[in-house]
Structures are given as structure tokens and as C-alpha cells.
Amino acid sequence: IRDRICYSHFRSINFYFGGVLDMDRMDQFLLGKPKYDLNHPAIKTGFESIDSQTTFLRRGTLALLGSRPGMGKTTIALQIASNITDAGGTVLVFSLRQSVSQVSDRVYAFKRDLTSCSNFYTEDRVGNIDEMKLVMKDFRKPVDLILVDCIQDVYYISPKKHPVYSSPKVCTALKVMARHHNAAVLALTQISRAVEGRADHHPLLTDIPGWESIKQSVDSACLLSRGGYYEIEDEDTELPATLSFCPSTDKCCSVFMKWNHQANCLKDST
């Protein structure tokens, strides 16, 4: 068995320190963040309110965006994807709940100029995580963002040929996909109805189904709450929206923005 191992794939620990193990480099490594920033460059969301306060998306990492159904997480994710393509990036969307035409309609609702969407790709026929890997393998083009809507609909095939919906295994596979393609993976997720029992309706990480079993694979999480969701909405006003960010390498923060009900999209508060 040992003869079959390819030792050329192993690298000395010196490789990651430039060949010199001095105490200054070791201290910098133990601090974690400088090394993390170098290995996982940030990708801007295109929202000044978000990018000025936190780093939500990084290459080679998995981020979650969660909310109650109908609150706007898909629209926000598509806005972020659209902003990335405006900046010259490439986005691939795995849409498991909406067709390509429906996704296009939602993008067109908040973005009339679609000239920059030539690098905005959508796949609505794949829900198997192994098939997603094949799609990415055949794509043969550098990708900046992989958007998955939503994680509860992704499955894998068991040895008995049955579909199995397992968030821990799916999250692990998405994390590997992010690292392999050096892209940021943004997966959308529902949250439980526990938030509705709180007076302020503020969501918590534990509201994400199976959070304790998937948190080791998640590098950053964002929970959305907005005004008007639990009461009658006024279509002529901009409603407050709060995005609570919890990155694994930085402090948690809340970003206050505005939800334009007429255009059905998120706006910077400034």
C-alpha cells in the first residue's frame, strides 16, 4: 500500500513559511488574520455599507445568507452577483428553485442595463452536489462567485441510489469546491420559525437548520431581517433592513441598509 502513495504531493511545512522558520514569521502565522487575508483575498459585494464594515466574501471560502422565506435573500444575493459582474468578475448561479428565465426577470427588475451580464451564468437543472462538481469541471473558466439557491435543496445520491438531503455533507462539499476553484461560494438558507417568537424578530445563527453540524465548514454567515415583513408594508416607502454578519476571522457586526419595496431591492443607507 505504501508503494502506491505519491509522496510528491506532500509539502514540507517550511513551504508555507518561505523556507525560513523564524519567530517573527511564526508570530504572524499564529495571529492568523494576515495569513488568512493573503490566502483568501476579499471579494467586494458592491455595497459600500457592507464592504466598509466587514468582509463577507473571500476566495476559497463558504458564506451563508439566511432569512425567513420571502424576505429578500435571493434578491440580495443576485444584487451582489450583479455587482461582481459589473466589476468585471464572473458569476455562476445554481438556481434550484427558479428557472433561468425567472432569475433573469428578477435581475432585470433592479438592473435595467444588462450589458455587463455576459459573465453571469445560471444553471437550473442541477441539484445533485456531484453533478455540480461536474458542471464546475466542464465550465473551464475562472469563477469569482458561485451562488447556490438554496442549500436545503442540494442533495447527494446514497449507495442505495436514493437522494439524501444532508446539510453537513453538502456544506463540506461546497467548501471543497470553493477551495478547488479559488472562488467564493455563497449559499442561501432558510431559517427556522423560532425568530417569529421573539419580540424584536432578530434572527440568530442557531436559527439556521443544523447550525451546530455545519458551522465548522462555514467561514462567514449573514442573517437578514427587514421592516415591513411582519406588518403591513407601505409600497411608497423605503423600509429598514438589517444584515447581521458573523465572519469566522473577524468580529460580528450589523449593517443597516434600506429595502426599496417598489424596486424590490436592497440599497445603501447613505
CSV table of C-alpha atoms in Angstrom, one decimal:
chain,number,residue,atom,x,y,z
A,1,ILE,CA,0.0,0.0,0.0
A,2,ARG,CA,2.8,2.4,0.9
A,3,ASP,CA,4.4,1.9,-2.6
A,4,ARG,CA,1.2,3.4,-4.1
A,5,ILE,CA,1.4,6.6,-2.2
A,6,CYS,CA,2.7,9.6,-4.3
A,7,TYR,CA,5.0,11.4,-2.0
A,8,SER,CA,5.4,14.3,-4.5
A,9,HIS,CA,2.1,15.7,-3.3
A,10,PHE,CA,3.3,16.3,0.2
A,11,ARG,CA,5.0,19.6,1.0
A,12,SER,CA,7.3,20.5,3.9
A,13,ILE,CA,5.9,22.9,6.5
A,14,ASN,CA,8.8,25.1,5.5
A,15,PHE,CA,7.0,25.7,2.2
A,16,TYR,CA,4.3,27.8,3.9
A,17,PHE,CA,6.8,30.0,5.7
A,18,GLY,CA,9.0,30.7,2.7
A,19,GLY,CA,11.6,28.2,3.8
A,20,VAL,CA,12.6,30.2,7.0
A,21,LEU,CA,11.1,29.4,10.3
A,22,ASP,CA,11.9,32.5,12.3
A,23,MET,CA,9.9,33.7,15.3
A,24,ASP,CA,8.6,36.8,13.6
A,25,ARG,CA,7.0,34.7,10.8
A,26,MET,CA,5.7,32.2,13.3
A,27,ASP,CA,4.1,35.0,15.4
A,28,GLN,CA,2.5,36.4,12.2
A,29,PHE,CA,1.2,33.0,11.3
A,30,LEU,CA,-0.2,32.4,14.8
A,31,LEU,CA,-2.1,35.7,14.6
A,32,GLY,CA,-4.0,34.1,11.7
A,33,LYS,CA,-5.6,37.0,10.1
A,34,PRO,CA,-2.7,38.3,7.9
A,35,LYS,CA,-2.1,34.8,6.6
A,36,TYR,CA,-5.8,34.3,6.1
A,37,ASP,CA,-6.2,37.6,4.2
A,38,LEU,CA,-3.3,36.6,1.9
A,39,ASN,CA,-4.6,33.1,1.1
A,40,HIS,CA,-8.3,34.2,0.8
A,41,PRO,CA,-8.5,37.6,-0.9
A,42,ALA,CA,-11.7,39.5,-0.3
A,43,ILE,CA,-14.3,39.9,-3.0
A,44,LYS,CA,-16.4,43.1,-2.7
A,45,THR,CA,-20.1,42.9,-2.6
A,46,GLY,CA,-20.6,46.2,-4.4
A,47,PHE,CA,-22.5,47.7,-1.4
A,48,GLU,CA,-20.4,50.4,0.3
A,49,SER,CA,-22.3,49.9,3.6
A,50,ILE,CA,-21.2,46.3,3.7
A,51,ASP,CA,-17.7,46.5,2.3
A,52,SER,CA,-16.7,49.3,4.6
A,53,GLN,CA,-17.6,47.4,7.7
A,54,THR,CA,-16.9,43.7,7.1
A,55,THR,CA,-15.6,41.2,4.6
A,56,PHE,CA,-18.4,38.8,3.7
A,57,LEU,CA,-17.0,37.0,0.6
A,58,ARG,CA,-13.5,35.6,0.2
A,59,ARG,CA,-11.9,33.3,-2.3
A,60,GLY,CA,-11.8,29.7,-1.3
A,61,THR,CA,-14.4,30.2,1.4
A,62,LEU,CA,-18.1,29.3,2.1
A,63,ALA,CA,-20.6,32.0,3.1
A,64,LEU,CA,-24.2,31.6,4.1
A,65,LEU,CA,-27.0,34.1,3.7
A,66,GLY,CA,-30.2,33.2,5.6
A,67,SER,CA,-33.6,34.6,6.3
A,68,ARG,CA,-37.3,33.7,6.5
A,69,PRO,CA,-39.0,32.9,3.2
A,70,GLY,CA,-39.9,35.9,1.1
A,71,MET,CA,-37.7,38.3,3.0
A,72,GLY,CA,-35.4,39.0,0.0
A,73,LYS,CA,-32.3,36.9,0.4
A,74,THR,CA,-32.4,35.7,-3.2
A,75,THR,CA,-32.8,39.3,-4.5
A,76,ILE,CA,-29.9,40.4,-2.3
A,77,ALA,CA,-27.7,37.5,-3.5
A,78,LEU,CA,-28.5,38.3,-7.1
A,79,GLN,CA,-27.7,42.0,-6.5
A,80,ILE,CA,-24.3,41.0,-5.1
A,81,ALA,CA,-23.7,38.7,-8.1
A,82,SER,CA,-24.7,41.5,-10.5
A,83,ASN,CA,-22.3,43.9,-8.7
A,84,ILE,CA,-19.5,41.5,-9.1
A,85,THR,CA,-20.1,41.1,-12.8
A,86,ASP,CA,-20.2,44.9,-13.1
A,87,ALA,CA,-16.7,44.9,-11.6
A,88,GLY,CA,-15.5,42.5,-14.3
A,89,GLY,CA,-16.0,39.3,-12.4
A,90,THR,CA,-17.6,36.0,-13.4
A,91,VAL,CA,-20.6,34.5,-11.5
A,92,LEU,CA,-22.2,31.1,-11.8
A,93,VAL,CA,-25.6,30.6,-10.2
A,94,PHE,CA,-27.1,27.2,-9.3
A,95,SER,CA,-30.8,28.0,-9.1
A,96,LEU,CA,-32.7,25.1,-7.6
A,97,ARG,CA,-36.0,26.9,-7.0
A,98,GLN,CA,-36.3,29.2,-10.0
A,99,SER,CA,-35.8,28.7,-13.8
A,100,VAL,CA,-33.2,30.7,-15.8
A,101,SER,CA,-36.0,33.0,-17.1
A,102,GLN,CA,-37.3,33.7,-13.6
A,103,VAL,CA,-33.8,34.6,-12.4
A,104,SER,CA,-33.3,36.8,-15.4
A,105,ASP,CA,-36.6,38.6,-14.7
A,106,ARG,CA,-35.5,39.2,-11.1
A,107,VAL,CA,-32.2,40.7,-12.2
A,108,TYR,CA,-33.9,42.9,-14.7
A,109,ALA,CA,-36.3,44.2,-12.0
A,110,PHE,CA,-33.5,46.0,-10.3
A,111,LYS,CA,-31.0,46.3,-13.2
A,112,ARG,CA,-32.2,47.7,-16.5
A,113,ASP,CA,-28.8,47.7,-18.2
A,114,LEU,CA,-27.8,44.0,-18.7
A,115,THR,CA,-24.7,44.7,-20.9
A,116,SER,CA,-22.4,43.5,-18.1
A,117,CYS,CA,-24.3,40.3,-17.6
A,118,SER,CA,-22.3,38.4,-20.3
A,119,ASN,CA,-20.3,36.8,-17.4
A,120,PHE,CA,-23.5,36.0,-15.4
A,121,TYR,CA,-24.3,32.3,-15.9
A,122,THR,CA,-27.3,30.4,-14.5
A,123,GLU,CA,-27.8,26.6,-14.2
A,124,ASP,CA,-31.3,25.5,-13.2
A,125,ARG,CA,-31.2,21.8,-13.9
A,126,VAL,CA,-28.7,20.5,-11.3
A,127,GLY,CA,-29.4,19.7,-7.7
A,128,ASN,CA,-27.0,16.9,-7.1
A,129,ILE,CA,-23.8,18.1,-5.5
A,130,ASP,CA,-21.8,15.6,-7.6
A,131,GLU,CA,-23.3,17.0,-10.7
A,132,MET,CA,-22.5,20.5,-9.6
A,133,LYS,CA,-18.9,19.4,-9.4
A,134,LEU,CA,-19.0,18.1,-12.9
A,135,VAL,CA,-20.6,21.4,-14.1
A,136,MET,CA,-17.7,23.3,-12.5
A,137,LYS,CA,-15.2,21.0,-14.0
A,138,ASP,CA,-16.6,21.5,-17.5
A,139,PHE,CA,-17.0,25.2,-17.1
A,140,ARG,CA,-13.3,25.7,-17.8
A,141,LYS,CA,-13.4,29.4,-16.9
A,142,PRO,CA,-12.2,31.2,-13.8
A,143,VAL,CA,-15.1,32.0,-11.5
A,144,ASP,CA,-15.3,34.7,-8.8
A,145,LEU,CA,-18.6,33.8,-7.2
A,146,ILE,CA,-20.6,30.5,-7.1
A,147,LEU,CA,-24.1,31.2,-5.9
A,148,VAL,CA,-26.3,28.3,-4.6
A,149,ASP,CA,-30.0,28.9,-4.1
A,150,CYS,CA,-30.7,27.2,-1.8
A,151,ILE,CA,-28.7,24.7,0.4
A,152,GLN,CA,-31.8,22.8,1.6
A,153,ASP,CA,-32.5,21.7,-2.0
A,154,VAL,CA,-29.0,20.3,-2.6
A,155,TYR,CA,-28.6,16.5,-2.3
A,156,TYR,CA,-26.3,13.6,-2.9
A,157,ILE,CA,-27.0,10.1,-4.1
A,158,SER,CA,-26.6,7.4,-1.4
A,159,PRO,CA,-25.0,4.0,-2.2
A,160,LYS,CA,-28.6,2.7,-2.4
A,161,LYS,CA,-29.3,5.2,-5.2
A,162,HIS,CA,-31.6,7.4,-3.1
A,163,PRO,CA,-31.3,11.2,-2.8
A,164,VAL,CA,-30.2,12.3,0.6
A,165,TYR,CA,-30.5,15.9,1.8
A,166,SER,CA,-27.7,16.4,4.3
A,167,SER,CA,-26.6,20.0,5.0
A,168,PRO,CA,-23.3,19.0,6.7
A,169,LYS,CA,-22.1,16.9,3.8
A,170,VAL,CA,-23.3,19.5,1.3
A,171,CYS,CA,-21.5,22.3,3.1
A,172,THR,CA,-18.3,20.3,3.3
A,173,ALA,CA,-18.6,19.7,-0.5
A,174,LEU,CA,-19.2,23.4,-1.2
A,175,LYS,CA,-16.2,24.4,0.9
A,176,VAL,CA,-14.0,22.0,-1.1
A,177,MET,CA,-15.5,23.4,-4.3
A,178,ALA,CA,-14.6,26.9,-3.2
A,179,ARG,CA,-11.0,26.0,-2.5
A,180,HIS,CA,-10.6,24.0,-5.7
A,181,HIS,CA,-11.8,26.8,-7.9
A,182,ASN,CA,-10.4,29.6,-5.8
A,183,ALA,CA,-13.9,31.2,-5.8
A,184,ALA,CA,-16.3,32.4,-3.1
A,185,VAL,CA,-19.3,30.2,-2.6
A,186,LEU,CA,-22.4,31.9,-1.4
A,187,ALA,CA,-25.2,29.5,-0.3
A,188,LEU,CA,-28.6,30.7,0.6
A,189,THR,CA,-30.5,29.0,3.5
A,190,GLN,CA,-33.9,29.2,5.2
A,191,ILE,CA,-34.0,29.9,8.9
A,192,SER,CA,-36.5,28.4,11.4
A,193,ARG,CA,-39.6,30.0,12.7
A,194,ALA,CA,-38.1,30.5,16.1
A,195,VAL,CA,-37.3,34.0,15.1
A,196,GLU,CA,-41.0,34.8,14.9
A,197,GLY,CA,-41.4,34.0,18.7
A,198,ARG,CA,-39.0,36.9,19.6
A,199,ALA,CA,-40.3,40.3,20.3
A,200,ASP,CA,-37.8,42.0,18.0
A,201,HIS,CA,-37.8,39.2,15.4
A,202,HIS,CA,-34.0,39.3,15.4
A,203,PRO,CA,-32.5,36.1,13.8
A,204,LEU,CA,-29.7,34.1,15.4
A,205,LEU,CA,-27.2,31.7,14.0
A,206,THR,CA,-28.9,28.9,15.8
A,207,ASP,CA,-32.0,29.6,13.7
A,208,ILE,CA,-30.1,28.1,10.7
A,209,PRO,CA,-31.2,24.4,10.4
A,210,GLY,CA,-28.4,22.1,11.6
A,211,TRP,CA,-26.1,25.0,12.5
A,212,GLU,CA,-24.1,23.0,15.1
A,213,SER,CA,-23.2,20.4,12.5
A,214,ILE,CA,-22.3,22.8,9.6
A,215,LYS,CA,-20.6,25.7,11.4
A,216,GLN,CA,-17.2,24.1,11.0
A,217,SER,CA,-17.5,24.4,7.3
A,218,VAL,CA,-18.9,27.9,7.2
A,219,ASP,CA,-16.4,30.8,7.0
A,220,SER,CA,-19.0,33.6,7.2
A,221,ALA,CA,-22.7,33.9,7.8
A,222,CYS,CA,-25.2,36.7,7.3
A,223,LEU,CA,-28.7,36.9,8.6
A,224,LEU,CA,-31.3,39.3,7.0
A,225,SER,CA,-34.2,41.0,8.8
A,226,ARG,CA,-36.2,43.9,7.4
A,227,GLY,CA,-39.0,46.1,8.4
A,228,GLY,CA,-42.4,45.5,6.9
A,229,TYR,CA,-42.1,41.7,6.9
A,230,TYR,CA,-44.2,41.2,10.0
A,231,GLU,CA,-46.6,44.1,9.4
A,232,ILE,CA,-48.4,45.8,6.5
A,233,GLU,CA,-45.9,47.1,4.1
A,234,ASP,CA,-46.1,50.6,2.6
A,235,GLU,CA,-45.1,50.3,-1.1
A,236,ASP,CA,-44.2,54.0,-1.3
A,237,THR,CA,-41.5,54.0,1.4
A,238,GLU,CA,-38.0,52.6,1.9
A,239,LEU,CA,-38.1,50.1,4.7
A,240,PRO,CA,-35.1,49.5,7.1
A,241,ALA,CA,-33.1,46.3,6.6
A,242,THR,CA,-30.5,44.8,8.9
A,243,LEU,CA,-27.8,42.4,7.8
A,244,SER,CA,-26.0,40.7,10.7
A,245,PHE,CA,-22.6,39.4,9.7
A,246,CYS,CA,-20.6,36.8,11.6
A,247,PRO,CA,-17.3,36.1,9.9
A,248,SER,CA,-15.1,33.5,11.4
A,249,THR,CA,-11.9,35.7,11.4
A,250,ASP,CA,-13.4,39.0,12.4
A,251,LYS,CA,-15.9,40.4,14.9
A,252,CYS,CA,-19.6,40.3,14.2
A,253,CYS,CA,-21.4,43.4,13.1
A,254,SER,CA,-24.7,44.7,11.9
A,255,VAL,CA,-25.1,46.7,8.8
A,256,PHE,CA,-28.2,48.9,8.5
A,257,MET,CA,-29.5,49.4,4.9
A,258,LYS,CA,-32.7,50.2,3.1
A,259,TRP,CA,-35.2,48.0,1.3
A,260,ASN,CA,-36.9,49.6,-1.7
A,261,HIS,CA,-40.2,48.0,-1.9
A,262,GLN,CA,-41.2,49.4,-5.3
A,263,ALA,CA,-38.0,48.2,-7.0
A,264,ASN,CA,-37.8,45.1,-4.7
A,265,CYS,CA,-34.1,45.5,-4.0
A,266,LEU,CA,-31.6,46.5,-1.3
A,267,LYS,CA,-30.0,49.9,-1.2
A,268,ASP,CA,-27.1,51.5,0.7
A,269,SER,CA,-28.3,53.6,3.6
A,270,THR,CA,-26.1,56.5,2.6
